[in-house]
Amino acid sequence: MRKKFTILFVLLLSLLLITGCGGSTPEEQADELVQNVGEEQTDEETGISDEEQINDQVSIGLTSFDTADLYGEEVNESIFQDYSLTLVNVWGTFCGPCLEEMPYLGELHEEYEPQGINVVGIVIDIQDEDLKVDEDQRELAKEIVQDTGAEYTHLVISEDMIDSVLSQFDAIPASFFVDSDGNIVSEFYIGSKSKEEWVDIIEENINKN
Amino acid sequence: MAKLFRKSREHLRTWVQVGFAVITNGYIKGFAEGRIYTGSSKSFCVPGLNCYSCPGALGSCPIGAVQAVLASRNFGVSLYLTGVFMMIGALLGRFVCGWLCPFGLVQDLLHRIPFRRKITKVKGDRYLRYVKYGILLVFVILLPMFVVDAFGQGAPWFCQWICPSGTLFAGWPLVFLNSGIRQAIGLLFAWKNLILFGLILLSIVVYRPFCKYLCPLGAIYGLFNPIAFYRFRFEENKCTNCHDCHTACKMNLHVNEKPNNMECIRCGDCLAVCKTKAISKVPLDVMKKNDIINRISG
């Protein structure tokens, strides 16, 4: 009888331990955001009739969005209009490989701006689940931008970006090119790259467009 | 008769291994799209060495999670994971290795492939068994914690440089199915595959070389074996010193001397083969005996 009690007690204790301490890291929150809306989008694409799709369809791209930069200034799709091509680089403060390539992107931004090519960053882990910016994380992101020399515009996430862009990939750093209207005109480039690799990619996309 | 019993137990174990691997990696959509599941169940760890990045994975790898927390600039030591290890270790010990780990299953299956010279006595075996504690200390704990970038962020050294389970269950499916990942592979992927294929070939000749010599998770659970809830009981008065248990033990253990060795993965081959039933598994076997005794005596 005592043995059965012991076993029951241990099982109950284990159940308590499984429920554990809550709270998620910024990475997990970012992941959750992308996942939740990402799943919605895929369902929309597969399960609905044509008429419904016209109303609910979310197009892939940054043709229409409303967000802010790291300093709180409002930014929308007009950020692309003065450039023939913009390289959009999605990164996170927790992501080592992202930080490794940011110095290169900073240099490339300066080198290619005269040619009408811009670089814009999107940082995905400085906001809570309601997309409110955490001030400590904002300071960290600013520090990273300054230290790596990636001193171009960096955007925070807005709701309209999640369906249209952020749900398209699982890993960062992820980069892609948009035209002056914000349409995506390249594949998604996943993974940290060297400066030489970036030059090749940029040149390839200039020639294509 | 003992052989039949051993065969049926071995088959049960294989089916549990397969079933558990399939259930905990049941996100079929991941395989269809070459993506990773990022839902809420991912915050829970599965007990075995099962990569978070396997397209089907519904949970995360405990060793991967440890490195992520230690490497993070925002967090220090994970109390949640320490609790998980202590709970699983205290309840099951290395039962996880024998019954619930997908990479253990792979090595088991590979070893069944016939080969003329299976090596049962590996040279330097005794010292090689300590390497896994070294890997645990250096690649899982110290390097992620102390080798950090200018912003205090470390890297998951074991996952990145060693883990063959990740290469097999996550690396290959993603490289195969996801074009973005495919263009990102380079020298590191080549190195990981050197390790993976080396272990695959070795597993045909030696039983579970990764579990014996390299696995940091097995190292952790092994520490709990001597005190775990699920354990083996050896009754010396029944032992005839025939050493059948030692012969049957694919981890090369002297079961009659140390039934709860830190190296034992609880496959149960020894207790199936013992003619006098000197080895039994606690608490189940002992419970049954106590019940009978209580009923007889009143």
Short mmCIF file of C-alpha atoms in Angstrom, two decimals:
data_model
loop_
_atom_site.label_atom_id
_atom_site.label_comp_id
_atom_site.label_asym_id
_atom_site.label_seq_id
_atom_site.Cartn_x
_atom_site.Cartn_y
_atom_site.Cartn_z
CA MET A 1 0.00 0.00 0.00
CA ARG A 2 2.83 2.32 0.94
CA LYS A 3 4.63 1.49 -2.30
CA LYS A 4 1.55 2.46 -4.32
CA PHE A 5 1.37 5.77 -2.47
CA THR A 6 5.02 6.45 -3.18
CA ILE A 7 4.53 5.78 -6.87
CA LEU A 8 1.44 7.99 -7.07
CA PHE A 9 3.25 10.75 -5.22
CA VAL A 10 6.25 10.59 -7.54
CA LEU A 11 3.99 10.67 -10.60
CA LEU A 12 2.11 13.70 -9.31
CA LEU A 13 5.38 15.45 -8.52
CA SER A 14 6.63 14.72 -12.01
CA LEU A 15 3.47 16.26 -13.46
CA LEU A 16 4.13 19.42 -11.48
CA LEU A 17 7.68 19.56 -12.78
CA ILE A 18 6.51 19.14 -16.36
CA THR A 19 4.34 22.25 -16.16
CA GLY A 20 7.47 24.04 -15.01
CA CYS A 21 8.30 27.73 -15.01
CA GLY A 22 6.73 29.77 -17.78
CA GLY A 23 8.01 32.75 -19.71
CA SER A 24 9.63 32.60 -23.08
CA THR A 25 12.80 34.13 -24.45
CA PRO A 26 12.59 36.91 -27.03
CA GLU A 27 13.63 34.36 -29.68
CA GLU A 28 10.75 32.11 -28.77
CA GLN A 29 8.31 35.01 -28.85
CA ALA A 30 9.55 36.04 -32.28
CA ASP A 31 9.25 32.44 -33.44
CA GLU A 32 5.75 32.15 -32.05
CA LEU A 33 4.62 35.33 -33.78
CA VAL A 34 5.93 34.14 -37.10
CA GLN A 35 4.58 30.62 -36.60
CA ASN A 36 1.07 31.65 -35.57
CA VAL A 37 0.52 33.93 -38.48
CA GLY A 38 2.54 31.78 -40.84
CA GLU A 39 0.16 28.90 -40.27
CA GLU A 40 -2.84 31.12 -40.94
CA GLN A 41 -1.41 32.19 -44.23
CA THR A 42 -0.75 28.66 -45.42
CA ASP A 43 -4.30 27.65 -44.54
CA GLU A 44 -5.58 30.59 -46.54
CA GLU A 45 -3.59 29.53 -49.51
CA THR A 46 -4.80 25.96 -49.57
CA GLY A 47 -8.29 25.67 -48.16
CA ILE A 48 -10.47 28.51 -49.42
CA SER A 49 -12.48 29.20 -52.58
CA ASP A 50 -11.41 31.81 -55.13
CA GLU A 51 -13.84 34.53 -54.04
CA GLU A 52 -12.78 34.33 -50.41
CA GLN A 53 -9.18 34.32 -51.49
CA ILE A 54 -9.47 37.64 -53.28
CA ASN A 55 -10.62 39.27 -50.06
CA ASP A 56 -8.28 37.51 -47.61
CA GLN A 57 -5.23 36.95 -49.74
CA VAL A 58 -1.98 38.28 -48.38
CA SER A 59 0.62 38.90 -51.02
CA ILE A 60 4.26 38.22 -50.40
CA GLY A 61 6.29 41.39 -50.31
CA LEU A 62 6.77 44.76 -48.65
CA THR A 63 4.54 46.80 -50.99
CA SER A 64 2.45 48.09 -48.12
CA PHE A 65 3.48 48.26 -44.48
CA ASP A 66 3.62 50.66 -41.55
CA THR A 67 6.30 50.35 -38.93
CA ALA A 68 9.02 52.28 -37.14
CA ASP A 69 12.80 52.28 -37.23
CA LEU A 70 15.13 51.71 -34.28
CA TYR A 71 14.78 55.35 -33.24
CA GLY A 72 10.99 55.33 -33.29
CA GLU A 73 10.62 57.23 -36.57
CA GLU A 74 7.69 56.03 -38.70
CA VAL A 75 8.62 54.11 -41.83
CA ASN A 76 6.49 52.70 -44.64
CA GLU A 77 6.97 51.36 -48.19
CA SER A 78 8.09 54.78 -49.42
CA ILE A 79 11.52 53.94 -48.00
CA PHE A 80 12.17 51.95 -51.18
CA GLN A 81 11.02 54.45 -53.80
CA ASP A 82 14.31 56.34 -54.29
CA TYR A 83 16.31 53.19 -55.00
CA SER A 84 16.17 50.71 -57.88
CA LEU A 85 16.95 47.83 -55.52
CA THR A 86 16.94 47.44 -51.74
CA LEU A 87 18.60 44.55 -49.93
CA VAL A 88 16.45 43.68 -46.92
CA ASN A 89 18.31 41.78 -44.20
CA VAL A 90 16.34 40.10 -41.39
CA TRP A 91 18.36 39.60 -38.19
CA GLY A 92 18.12 39.13 -34.42
CA THR A 93 20.29 40.31 -31.52
CA PHE A 94 20.58 36.73 -30.28
CA CYS A 95 21.84 35.43 -33.61
CA GLY A 96 25.65 35.17 -33.79
CA PRO A 97 25.89 34.55 -37.54
CA CYS A 98 23.65 37.59 -38.19
CA LEU A 99 26.03 39.85 -36.27
CA GLU A 100 29.02 38.36 -38.08
CA GLU A 101 27.90 39.59 -41.49
CA MET A 102 26.58 42.99 -40.42
CA PRO A 103 29.94 44.76 -40.78
CA TYR A 104 30.01 43.60 -44.42
CA LEU A 105 26.49 44.85 -45.01
CA GLY A 106 27.45 48.20 -43.50
CA GLU A 107 30.38 48.54 -45.90
CA LEU A 108 28.29 47.38 -48.87
CA HIS A 109 25.63 49.92 -48.02
CA GLU A 110 28.17 52.72 -48.36
CA GLU A 111 29.74 51.27 -51.51
CA TYR A 112 26.52 50.66 -53.43
CA GLU A 113 24.42 53.64 -52.42
CA PRO A 114 25.78 55.79 -55.32
CA GLN A 115 24.49 53.06 -57.66
CA GLY A 116 20.96 53.36 -56.31
CA ILE A 117 21.12 50.23 -54.12
CA ASN A 118 20.01 50.54 -50.51
CA VAL A 119 20.31 48.21 -47.49
CA VAL A 120 17.58 47.99 -44.85
CA GLY A 121 17.55 45.76 -41.76
CA ILE A 122 14.60 44.18 -39.92
CA VAL A 123 15.37 43.18 -36.33
CA ILE A 124 13.03 40.51 -35.04
CA ASP A 125 13.72 40.08 -31.35
CA ILE A 126 13.35 43.44 -29.62
CA GLN A 127 9.58 43.36 -29.14
CA ASP A 128 7.20 41.52 -26.81
CA GLU A 129 4.23 39.45 -27.98
CA ASP A 130 2.11 42.59 -28.39
CA LEU A 131 4.85 44.04 -30.64
CA LYS A 132 5.71 46.69 -28.08
CA VAL A 133 9.42 47.47 -28.19
CA ASP A 134 11.43 46.49 -25.11
CA GLU A 135 13.68 49.45 -24.34
CA ASP A 136 16.64 47.36 -23.13
CA GLN A 137 16.52 45.32 -26.29
CA ARG A 138 16.26 48.52 -28.36
CA GLU A 139 19.43 49.84 -26.71
CA LEU A 140 21.15 46.53 -27.39
CA ALA A 141 20.13 46.63 -31.05
CA LYS A 142 21.38 50.22 -31.35
CA GLU A 143 24.67 49.22 -29.74
CA ILE A 144 25.06 46.32 -32.17
CA VAL A 145 24.30 48.55 -35.15
CA GLN A 146 26.93 51.07 -34.04
CA ASP A 147 29.59 48.50 -33.14
CA THR A 148 29.22 46.54 -36.37
CA GLY A 149 29.05 49.66 -38.52
CA ALA A 150 25.76 48.54 -40.07
CA GLU A 151 24.46 52.08 -39.84
CA TYR A 152 21.59 51.93 -42.29
CA THR A 153 17.89 52.00 -41.44
CA HIS A 154 16.67 49.14 -39.24
CA LEU A 155 12.96 48.41 -38.90
CA VAL A 156 11.03 46.72 -36.12
CA ILE A 157 8.29 44.18 -36.86
CA SER A 158 4.76 45.28 -37.60
CA GLU A 159 1.71 43.02 -37.90
CA ASP A 160 1.45 43.51 -41.66
CA MET A 161 5.02 42.30 -42.18
CA ILE A 162 4.45 38.94 -40.55
CA ASP A 163 2.15 37.37 -43.13
CA SER A 164 3.72 39.05 -46.08
CA VAL A 165 7.38 38.37 -45.43
CA LEU A 166 8.52 36.98 -42.09
CA SER A 167 6.57 33.74 -42.31
CA GLN A 168 8.41 32.77 -45.51
CA PHE A 169 11.52 31.41 -43.80
CA ASP A 170 12.50 29.63 -40.56
CA ALA A 171 16.12 30.62 -40.18
CA ILE A 172 18.01 33.87 -39.94
CA PRO A 173 19.92 35.74 -41.21
CA ALA A 174 17.54 35.82 -44.15
CA SER A 175 17.85 38.41 -46.91
CA PHE A 176 16.03 39.32 -50.09
CA PHE A 177 15.85 42.15 -52.65
CA VAL A 178 12.88 44.41 -53.30
CA ASP A 179 12.28 46.92 -56.09
CA SER A 180 11.24 50.55 -55.63
CA ASP A 181 7.64 49.48 -54.94
CA GLY A 182 8.56 46.87 -52.37
CA ASN A 183 7.93 43.81 -54.56
CA ILE A 184 10.29 40.93 -53.81
CA VAL A 185 12.48 40.39 -56.87
CA SER A 186 14.87 37.71 -55.63
CA GLU A 187 15.01 34.39 -53.79
CA PHE A 188 15.49 34.27 -50.01
CA TYR A 189 19.16 34.07 -49.08
CA ILE A 190 19.53 32.13 -45.85
CA GLY A 191 22.69 32.04 -43.76
CA SER A 192 25.59 34.30 -42.92
CA LYS A 193 27.77 35.26 -45.89
CA SER A 194 31.21 36.71 -46.52
CA LYS A 195 31.66 40.11 -48.16
CA GLU A 196 32.77 38.46 -51.42
CA GLU A 197 29.64 36.28 -51.47
CA TRP A 198 27.49 39.38 -50.90
CA VAL A 199 29.18 41.25 -53.73
CA ASP A 200 28.44 38.33 -56.06
CA ILE A 201 24.81 38.23 -54.94
CA ILE A 202 24.33 41.99 -55.32
CA GLU A 203 25.93 42.03 -58.77
CA GLU A 204 23.78 39.09 -59.84
CA ASN A 205 20.64 40.92 -58.79
CA ILE A 206 21.68 44.18 -60.45
CA ASN A 207 22.15 42.34 -63.73
CA LYS A 208 18.81 40.59 -63.40
CA ASN A 209 16.90 43.82 -62.88
CA MET B 1 12.84 -20.67 -24.12
CA ALA B 2 15.06 -17.97 -22.73
CA LYS B 3 16.11 -17.15 -26.28
CA LEU B 4 12.48 -16.74 -27.34
CA PHE B 5 11.79 -14.52 -24.35
CA ARG B 6 14.86 -12.46 -25.13
CA LYS B 7 13.80 -12.10 -28.76
CA SER B 8 10.27 -10.97 -27.85
CA ARG B 9 11.59 -8.42 -25.34
CA GLU B 10 14.07 -7.15 -27.90
CA HIS B 11 11.24 -6.75 -30.41
CA LEU B 12 9.09 -4.91 -27.86
CA ARG B 13 11.94 -2.53 -27.20
CA THR B 14 12.42 -1.87 -30.91
CA TRP B 15 8.72 -1.15 -31.37
CA VAL B 16 8.71 1.25 -28.42
CA GLN B 17 11.76 3.01 -29.86
CA VAL B 18 10.16 3.31 -33.29
CA GLY B 19 6.76 4.31 -31.92
CA PHE B 20 8.19 6.98 -29.65
CA ALA B 21 10.40 8.40 -32.42
CA VAL B 22 7.44 8.58 -34.80
CA ILE B 23 5.08 10.18 -32.29
CA THR B 24 7.55 12.81 -31.08
CA ASN B 25 8.48 13.66 -34.67
CA GLY B 26 4.97 13.63 -36.07
CA TYR B 27 4.89 17.06 -37.73
CA ILE B 28 4.43 15.73 -41.26
CA LYS B 29 3.92 19.24 -42.65
CA GLY B 30 7.53 19.97 -41.78
CA PHE B 31 8.71 17.21 -44.07
CA ALA B 32 6.29 18.26 -46.80
CA GLU B 33 7.50 21.87 -46.80
CA GLY B 34 11.10 21.59 -45.60
CA ARG B 35 10.28 23.76 -42.58
CA ILE B 36 10.58 23.41 -38.79
CA TYR B 37 7.66 23.29 -36.37
CA THR B 38 7.65 26.37 -34.14
CA GLY B 39 4.51 25.81 -32.06
CA SER B 40 4.25 25.92 -28.29
CA SER B 41 5.07 22.25 -27.69
CA LYS B 42 8.61 23.11 -28.81
CA SER B 43 9.25 24.58 -25.36
CA PHE B 44 9.10 21.06 -23.93
CA CYS B 45 12.03 18.68 -24.20
CA VAL B 46 11.77 15.13 -25.38
CA PRO B 47 13.95 12.85 -23.27
CA GLY B 48 16.32 11.59 -26.00
CA LEU B 49 18.85 13.16 -28.38
CA ASN B 50 16.23 14.44 -30.82
CA CYS B 51 17.17 17.60 -32.74
CA TYR B 52 14.88 20.66 -32.44
CA SER B 53 15.47 21.27 -36.14
CA CYS B 54 14.19 17.94 -37.38
CA PRO B 55 11.28 18.98 -39.64
CA GLY B 56 8.99 16.58 -37.80
CA ALA B 57 10.12 17.41 -34.26
CA LEU B 58 7.34 18.44 -31.90
CA GLY B 59 9.64 19.00 -28.93
CA SER B 60 13.17 20.20 -28.37
CA CYS B 61 16.40 18.43 -27.56
CA PRO B 62 17.44 18.77 -23.90
CA ILE B 63 21.13 19.04 -24.79
CA GLY B 64 20.37 21.66 -27.46
CA ALA B 65 18.24 23.57 -24.98
CA VAL B 66 21.02 23.56 -22.35
CA GLN B 67 23.46 25.07 -24.82
CA ALA B 68 20.95 27.67 -25.98
CA VAL B 69 20.39 28.90 -22.43
CA LEU B 70 24.07 28.84 -21.42
CA ALA B 71 25.04 30.67 -24.63
CA SER B 72 22.35 33.31 -24.28
CA ARG B 73 23.38 36.72 -22.98
CA ASN B 74 20.04 37.08 -21.21
CA PHE B 75 20.03 33.84 -19.26
CA GLY B 76 22.47 31.93 -17.10
CA VAL B 77 21.73 28.41 -15.95
CA SER B 78 18.36 26.92 -16.82
CA LEU B 79 16.56 25.74 -13.71
CA TYR B 80 13.82 24.26 -15.87
CA LEU B 81 16.28 22.03 -17.72
CA THR B 82 18.13 21.07 -14.56
CA GLY B 83 14.75 20.02 -13.19
CA VAL B 84 13.92 18.05 -16.34
CA PHE B 85 17.23 16.20 -16.22
CA MET B 86 16.81 15.41 -12.54
CA MET B 87 13.23 14.25 -13.03
CA ILE B 88 13.93 12.03 -16.03
CA GLY B 89 17.19 10.81 -14.54
CA ALA B 90 15.67 10.02 -11.17
CA LEU B 91 12.71 8.19 -12.73
CA LEU B 92 14.30 6.46 -15.69
CA GLY B 93 18.08 6.83 -15.71
CA ARG B 94 19.48 5.46 -18.98
CA PHE B 95 16.19 3.71 -19.80
CA VAL B 96 15.81 6.71 -22.13
CA CYS B 97 18.89 5.58 -24.05
CA GLY B 98 17.64 2.05 -24.51
CA TRP B 99 13.98 2.75 -25.23
CA LEU B 100 13.32 6.40 -26.17
CA CYS B 101 16.25 7.83 -28.12
CA PRO B 102 15.99 7.91 -31.94
CA PHE B 103 19.73 7.91 -32.49
CA GLY B 104 20.04 4.93 -30.19
CA LEU B 105 17.48 3.20 -32.42
CA VAL B 106 19.55 3.98 -35.51
CA GLN B 107 22.65 2.43 -33.95
CA ASP B 108 20.67 -0.62 -32.81
CA LEU B 109 19.37 -1.20 -36.33
CA LEU B 110 22.79 -0.65 -37.92
CA HIS B 111 24.35 -3.22 -35.60
CA ARG B 112 21.92 -5.84 -36.88
CA ILE B 113 23.50 -5.59 -40.32
CA PRO B 114 25.59 -8.75 -40.69
CA PHE B 115 29.35 -8.30 -40.72
CA ARG B 116 31.97 -10.99 -40.46
CA ARG B 117 34.04 -9.34 -37.72
CA LYS B 118 31.88 -7.74 -35.05
CA ILE B 119 34.14 -6.25 -32.40
CA THR B 120 32.92 -6.89 -28.84
CA LYS B 121 36.13 -5.93 -27.07
CA VAL B 122 37.19 -2.43 -28.12
CA LYS B 123 40.76 -1.49 -27.30
CA GLY B 124 40.91 1.26 -24.69
CA ASP B 125 37.18 0.86 -23.99
CA ARG B 126 37.59 1.69 -20.31
CA TYR B 127 39.20 5.07 -20.97
CA LEU B 128 37.08 5.91 -24.01
CA ARG B 129 33.97 5.78 -21.81
CA TYR B 130 35.19 8.90 -20.03
CA VAL B 131 35.32 10.92 -23.25
CA LYS B 132 31.56 11.55 -23.10
CA TYR B 133 31.94 13.33 -19.76
CA GLY B 134 34.64 15.48 -21.33
CA ILE B 135 32.33 16.31 -24.24
CA LEU B 136 29.56 17.18 -21.79
CA LEU B 137 31.81 19.48 -19.78
CA VAL B 138 33.58 21.18 -22.68
CA PHE B 139 31.19 21.27 -25.65
CA VAL B 140 27.85 21.42 -23.85
CA ILE B 141 28.72 23.59 -20.85
CA LEU B 142 32.01 25.50 -20.95
CA LEU B 143 32.36 26.55 -24.60
CA PRO B 144 28.77 27.83 -25.00
CA MET B 145 29.07 29.69 -21.70
CA PHE B 146 32.46 31.33 -22.11
CA VAL B 147 33.27 31.68 -25.80
CA VAL B 148 31.07 34.69 -26.53
CA ASP B 149 31.03 37.45 -29.12
CA ALA B 150 31.35 41.17 -28.44
CA PHE B 151 27.74 41.20 -27.28
CA GLY B 152 27.93 38.29 -24.87
CA GLN B 153 26.29 35.75 -27.17
CA GLY B 154 27.75 32.25 -27.33
CA ALA B 155 27.15 29.32 -29.69
CA PRO B 156 25.86 25.74 -29.34
CA TRP B 157 29.22 23.98 -29.72
CA PHE B 158 28.03 20.38 -29.37
CA CYS B 159 25.17 20.84 -31.81
CA GLN B 160 27.34 22.78 -34.22
CA TRP B 161 30.49 20.65 -34.27
CA ILE B 162 29.64 17.13 -33.10
CA CYS B 163 26.05 15.92 -32.86
CA PRO B 164 25.42 13.18 -35.45
CA SER B 165 21.75 12.91 -34.46
CA GLY B 166 21.20 16.47 -35.62
CA THR B 167 23.08 15.91 -38.87
CA LEU B 168 21.00 12.84 -39.65
CA PHE B 169 17.54 13.90 -38.54
CA ALA B 170 17.72 17.65 -39.18
CA GLY B 171 20.65 18.42 -41.46
CA TRP B 172 19.86 15.93 -44.21
CA PRO B 173 16.08 16.44 -44.41
CA LEU B 174 16.45 20.24 -44.46
CA VAL B 175 19.25 20.23 -47.02
CA PHE B 176 17.15 17.93 -49.14
CA LEU B 177 13.87 19.83 -48.82
CA ASN B 178 14.76 23.49 -48.22
CA SER B 179 16.56 25.46 -50.96
CA GLY B 180 17.58 28.27 -48.59
CA ILE B 181 19.34 25.85 -46.24
CA ARG B 182 20.81 24.00 -49.20
CA GLN B 183 22.75 27.02 -50.40
CA ALA B 184 24.09 27.64 -46.91
CA ILE B 185 26.00 24.36 -46.51
CA GLY B 186 29.77 24.27 -46.65
CA LEU B 187 32.79 22.90 -44.80
CA LEU B 188 30.97 22.53 -41.51
CA PHE B 189 28.36 20.24 -43.08
CA ALA B 190 31.19 18.19 -44.57
CA TRP B 191 32.81 17.87 -41.14
CA LYS B 192 29.53 16.86 -39.49
CA ASN B 193 29.04 14.20 -42.14
CA LEU B 194 32.52 12.86 -41.59
CA ILE B 195 31.49 12.25 -37.98
CA LEU B 196 28.04 10.90 -38.90
CA PHE B 197 29.21 8.44 -41.55
CA GLY B 198 32.16 7.42 -39.42
CA LEU B 199 29.73 6.52 -36.62
CA ILE B 200 27.31 4.80 -39.02
CA LEU B 201 30.05 2.52 -40.32
CA LEU B 202 31.43 1.95 -36.83
CA SER B 203 27.95 1.04 -35.52
CA ILE B 204 27.86 -1.95 -37.85
CA VAL B 205 30.98 -3.34 -36.22
CA VAL B 206 30.76 -2.02 -32.64
CA TYR B 207 27.51 -1.81 -30.66
CA ARG B 208 26.36 1.79 -30.02
CA PRO B 209 29.77 3.50 -30.20
CA PHE B 210 28.20 6.97 -29.82
CA CYS B 211 26.25 6.01 -26.71
CA LYS B 212 29.25 4.34 -25.13
CA TYR B 213 31.92 6.93 -25.84
CA LEU B 214 30.49 10.26 -27.00
CA CYS B 215 26.94 11.06 -25.90
CA PRO B 216 26.72 13.85 -23.31
CA LEU B 217 23.04 13.12 -22.64
CA GLY B 218 23.79 9.49 -21.88
CA ALA B 219 26.54 10.76 -19.58
CA ILE B 220 24.00 12.81 -17.61
CA TYR B 221 21.36 10.08 -17.36
CA GLY B 222 24.04 7.53 -16.52
CA LEU B 223 24.88 9.47 -13.37
CA PHE B 224 21.37 8.69 -12.15
CA ASN B 225 21.38 4.97 -12.96
CA PRO B 226 22.63 3.86 -9.52
CA ILE B 227 19.73 5.68 -7.82
CA ALA B 228 16.95 5.77 -10.43
CA PHE B 229 13.41 4.62 -9.76
CA TYR B 230 13.59 2.16 -12.68
CA ARG B 231 16.45 -0.14 -11.78
CA PHE B 232 17.69 -3.72 -11.89
CA ARG B 233 17.86 -5.86 -8.80
CA PHE B 234 20.44 -8.61 -8.53
CA GLU B 235 19.89 -11.44 -6.06
CA GLU B 236 23.25 -12.95 -5.26
CA ASN B 237 21.81 -16.11 -3.70
CA LYS B 238 20.30 -17.05 -7.07
CA CYS B 239 23.44 -16.44 -9.13
CA THR B 240 25.33 -19.44 -10.51
CA ASN B 241 28.21 -17.35 -11.93
CA CYS B 242 27.50 -18.64 -15.42
CA HIS B 243 28.26 -15.15 -16.84
CA ASP B 244 25.48 -15.47 -19.45
CA CYS B 245 24.40 -11.95 -18.47
CA HIS B 246 27.83 -10.55 -19.29
CA THR B 247 27.88 -12.40 -22.63
CA ALA B 248 24.42 -11.12 -23.53
CA CYS B 249 25.21 -7.54 -22.52
CA LYS B 250 26.03 -5.55 -25.66
CA MET B 251 27.40 -2.72 -23.54
CA ASN B 252 29.97 -5.22 -22.16
CA LEU B 253 28.90 -4.91 -18.55
CA HIS B 254 29.35 -7.34 -15.66
CA VAL B 255 25.71 -7.29 -14.60
CA ASN B 256 26.22 -9.65 -11.66
CA GLU B 257 28.76 -7.26 -10.16
CA LYS B 258 27.04 -3.95 -10.92
CA PRO B 259 23.41 -4.25 -12.03
CA ASN B 260 22.96 -0.47 -12.05
CA ASN B 261 26.14 0.54 -13.81
CA MET B 262 26.21 4.08 -15.24
CA GLU B 263 26.84 2.52 -18.65
CA CYS B 264 23.72 0.33 -18.66
CA ILE B 265 21.06 1.38 -21.19
CA ARG B 266 18.37 -0.94 -19.66
CA CYS B 267 17.82 -3.05 -22.77
CA GLY B 268 16.98 -5.99 -20.50
CA ASP B 269 18.87 -8.64 -22.49
CA CYS B 270 20.61 -9.76 -19.30
CA LEU B 271 17.47 -10.45 -17.32
CA ALA B 272 15.89 -12.23 -20.27
CA VAL B 273 18.82 -14.60 -20.55
CA CYS B 274 19.36 -15.37 -16.84
CA LYS B 275 18.22 -18.93 -16.22
CA THR B 276 17.75 -18.50 -12.47
CA LYS B 277 16.03 -15.11 -12.71
CA ALA B 278 18.64 -13.56 -10.47
CA ILE B 279 18.15 -10.21 -12.22
CA SER B 280 14.81 -8.46 -12.09
CA LYS B 281 13.58 -5.00 -12.85
CA VAL B 282 12.39 -2.87 -9.95
CA PRO B 283 9.82 -1.58 -9.14
CA LEU B 284 7.59 -3.74 -11.34
CA ASP B 285 9.01 -7.20 -10.53
CA VAL B 286 9.46 -6.49 -6.86
CA MET B 287 5.94 -5.10 -6.63
CA LYS B 288 4.53 -8.29 -8.08
CA LYS B 289 6.48 -10.40 -5.59
CA ASN B 290 5.42 -8.30 -2.60
CA ASP B 291 1.75 -8.51 -3.62
CA ILE B 292 1.91 -12.30 -3.73
CA ILE B 293 3.68 -12.49 -0.38
CA ASN B 294 1.14 -10.17 1.26
CA ARG B 295 -1.78 -12.15 -0.07
CA ILE B 296 -0.33 -15.45 1.12
CA SER B 297 0.57 -14.23 4.58
CA GLY B 298 -2.78 -12.65 5.24
#
